[in-house]
Amino acid sequence: MTELRTMILDRIRDVPDYPKPGVLFKDITPLLADPVAMAAVVDELAGLHQVDKIVGIEARGFILAAPVAYRAGAGFVPVRKKGKLPAATLEESYDLEYGSAVIEVHRDAFAPGDRVLVVDDVLATGGTAKATVELVRRAGADVVGIAVLMELAFLKGRERLQGERLHSLVTV
Ligand SMILES: O=P(O)(O)OC[C@H]1O[C@H](OP(=O)(O)OP(=O)(O)O)[C@H](O)[C@@H]1O
Ligand SMILES: Nc1ncnc2[nH]cnc12
């Protein structure tokens, strides 16, 4: 196991039955609280692709995506839950491991053909990531990859993202 992988796994806490019975929640707050581990994660994600924009998915995705954008010298674009963005938006509905939601992006968030990396903390069923990719493409950008800290392989999110370049720093 690589040093980065060990560092990440040692700092993710399993919380059973949150937010619903039967869900094993992967809590990243111990990782966020460790500056050395966070710097290693951000550096790794920032080095994956040369892009114009990093897209972060509300809310935990923001925590990773914003420093990745800074480190990569790219712009940051928020994909937010419905009703939070002030100007004209595009929206997508989706299901995730423990519910459903609607996400939005500003219609003018990208220049045509902007190269984009989508960043999030966890890939579970892939519903959130898939909806985000659709949204970003509808807004006129070119999604060159999806990067997550942790992939929950048993939920088969990767299968829903066939054809995309998916990077996960750890898979469990
Ligand atoms: O692969 P999926 O099954 O779609 O699940 C993954 C998504 O679920 C979590 O977000 P959540 O909607 O719980 O929002 P939060 O970041 O505000 O906690 C997580 O941060 C991912 O975005
Ligand atoms: N099991 C899980 N832990 C943390 N975040 C998640 N998002 C979707 N499923 C999750």
GROMACS .gro file of N, CA, C and O in nm, residues 1 7 14 32 43-44 47 51 59 65 78 83 85-86 88 98 100 111 113 123 131-132 143 146 149 153 155-156 164:
model
  116
    1MET      N    1   0.084  -0.119   0.000
    1MET     CA    2   0.000   0.000   0.000
    1MET      C    3   0.089   0.126   0.000
    1MET      O    4   0.186   0.132   0.072
    7MET      N    5  -0.212   0.687   0.460
    7MET     CA    6  -0.240   0.811   0.533
    7MET      C    7  -0.390   0.844   0.525
    7MET      O    8  -0.451   0.886   0.623
   14ASP      N    9  -1.527   0.534   1.009
   14ASP     CA   10  -1.653   0.470   0.971
   14ASP      C   11  -1.759   0.498   1.078
   14ASP      O   12  -1.736   0.471   1.197
   32LEU      N   13  -0.938   1.594   0.722
   32LEU     CA   14  -0.939   1.740   0.703
   32LEU      C   15  -0.861   1.811   0.813
   32LEU      O   16  -0.802   1.918   0.791
   43ASP      N   17  -0.223   1.798  -0.324
   43ASP     CA   18  -0.115   1.794  -0.425
   43ASP      C   19  -0.141   1.683  -0.526
   43ASP      O   20  -0.123   1.702  -0.647
   44GLU      N   21  -0.183   1.568  -0.477
   44GLU     CA   22  -0.208   1.455  -0.567
   44GLU      C   23  -0.322   1.487  -0.664
   44GLU      O   24  -0.310   1.466  -0.785
   47GLY      N   25  -0.238   1.740  -0.940
   47GLY     CA   26  -0.145   1.697  -1.043
   47GLY      C   27  -0.204   1.604  -1.147
   47GLY      O   28  -0.134   1.559  -1.239
   51VAL      N   29  -0.606   2.156  -1.629
   51VAL     CA   30  -0.743   2.199  -1.655
   51VAL      C   31  -0.758   2.349  -1.637
   51VAL      O   32  -0.675   2.414  -1.574
   59ALA      N   33  -2.157   1.951  -0.037
   59ALA     CA   34  -2.076   2.048   0.035
   59ALA      C   35  -1.934   1.996   0.055
   59ALA      O   36  -1.838   2.072   0.052
   65ALA      N   37  -1.211   2.059  -0.338
   65ALA     CA   38  -1.195   2.118  -0.472
   65ALA      C   39  -1.135   2.258  -0.468
   65ALA      O   40  -1.057   2.293  -0.557
   78PRO      N   41  -1.850   2.614  -0.830
   78PRO     CA   42  -1.934   2.536  -0.741
   78PRO      C   43  -2.056   2.476  -0.812
   78PRO      O   44  -2.125   2.547  -0.886
   83GLY      N   45  -3.134   2.596  -0.543
   83GLY     CA   46  -3.181   2.713  -0.470
   83GLY      C   47  -3.072   2.797  -0.408
   83GLY      O   48  -3.102   2.900  -0.346
   85LEU      N   49  -2.767   2.900  -0.580
   85LEU     CA   50  -2.690   2.986  -0.670
   85LEU      C   51  -2.777   3.104  -0.714
   85LEU      O   52  -2.894   3.085  -0.751
   86PRO      N   53  -2.722   3.225  -0.715
   86PRO     CA   54  -2.806   3.344  -0.734
   86PRO      C   55  -2.845   3.376  -0.879
   86PRO      O   56  -2.950   3.436  -0.901
   88ALA      N   57  -2.871   3.282  -1.322
   88ALA     CA   58  -2.942   3.179  -1.401
   88ALA      C   59  -2.864   3.047  -1.397
   88ALA      O   60  -2.741   3.046  -1.411
   98TYR      N   61  -2.816   0.754  -0.009
   98TYR     CA   62  -2.917   0.764   0.098
   98TYR      C   63  -3.022   0.871   0.073
   98TYR      O   64  -3.075   0.930   0.166
  100SER      N   65  -3.217   1.159  -0.247
  100SER     CA   66  -3.219   1.216  -0.381
  100SER      C   67  -3.206   1.368  -0.367
  100SER      O   68  -3.230   1.423  -0.258
  111ALA      N   69  -1.625   2.902  -1.989
  111ALA     CA   70  -1.605   2.947  -2.127
  111ALA      C   71  -1.623   2.823  -2.215
  111ALA      O   72  -1.596   2.711  -2.169
  113GLY      N   73  -1.576   2.509  -2.413
  113GLY     CA   74  -1.461   2.421  -2.426
  113GLY      C   75  -1.365   2.422  -2.308
  113GLY      O   76  -1.259   2.358  -2.312
  123LEU      N   77  -1.718   0.865  -0.387
  123LEU     CA   78  -1.800   0.809  -0.495
  123LEU      C   79  -1.868   0.686  -0.438
  123LEU      O   80  -1.802   0.590  -0.400
  131ALA      N   81  -2.459   1.305  -1.246
  131ALA     CA   82  -2.542   1.426  -1.266
  131ALA      C   83  -2.453   1.549  -1.285
  131ALA      O   84  -2.483   1.637  -1.366
  132THR      N   85  -2.343   1.553  -1.213
  132THR     CA   86  -2.252   1.668  -1.224
  132THR      C   87  -2.187   1.673  -1.362
  132THR      O   88  -2.178   1.780  -1.424
  143VAL      N   89  -1.545   1.780  -1.984
  143VAL     CA   90  -1.506   1.711  -1.859
  143VAL      C   91  -1.391   1.615  -1.891
  143VAL      O   92  -1.410   1.517  -1.962
  146ILE      N   93  -1.285   1.284  -1.346
  146ILE     CA   94  -1.355   1.292  -1.217
  146ILE      C   95  -1.257   1.238  -1.115
  146ILE      O   96  -1.200   1.130  -1.136
  149LEU      N   97  -1.165   1.129  -0.346
  149LEU     CA   98  -1.076   1.080  -0.242
  149LEU      C   99  -1.099   0.930  -0.223
  149LEU      O  100  -1.005   0.852  -0.219
  153ALA      N  101  -1.638   0.070  -0.370
  153ALA     CA  102  -1.649  -0.014  -0.490
  153ALA      C  103  -1.777  -0.098  -0.491
  153ALA      O  104  -1.836  -0.121  -0.597
  155LEU      N  105  -2.067  -0.028  -0.423
  155LEU     CA  106  -2.186   0.044  -0.472
  155LEU      C  107  -2.180   0.070  -0.623
  155LEU      O  108  -2.274   0.128  -0.680
  156LYS      N  109  -2.070   0.028  -0.685
  156LYS     CA  110  -2.059   0.022  -0.832
  156LYS      C  111  -2.077   0.156  -0.904
  156LYS      O  112  -2.129   0.160  -1.017
  164GLU      N  113  -1.582   0.773  -1.872
  164GLU     CA  114  -1.518   0.887  -1.805
  164GLU      C  115  -1.384   0.843  -1.748
  164GLU      O  116  -1.365   0.726  -1.717
   0.00000   0.00000   0.00000
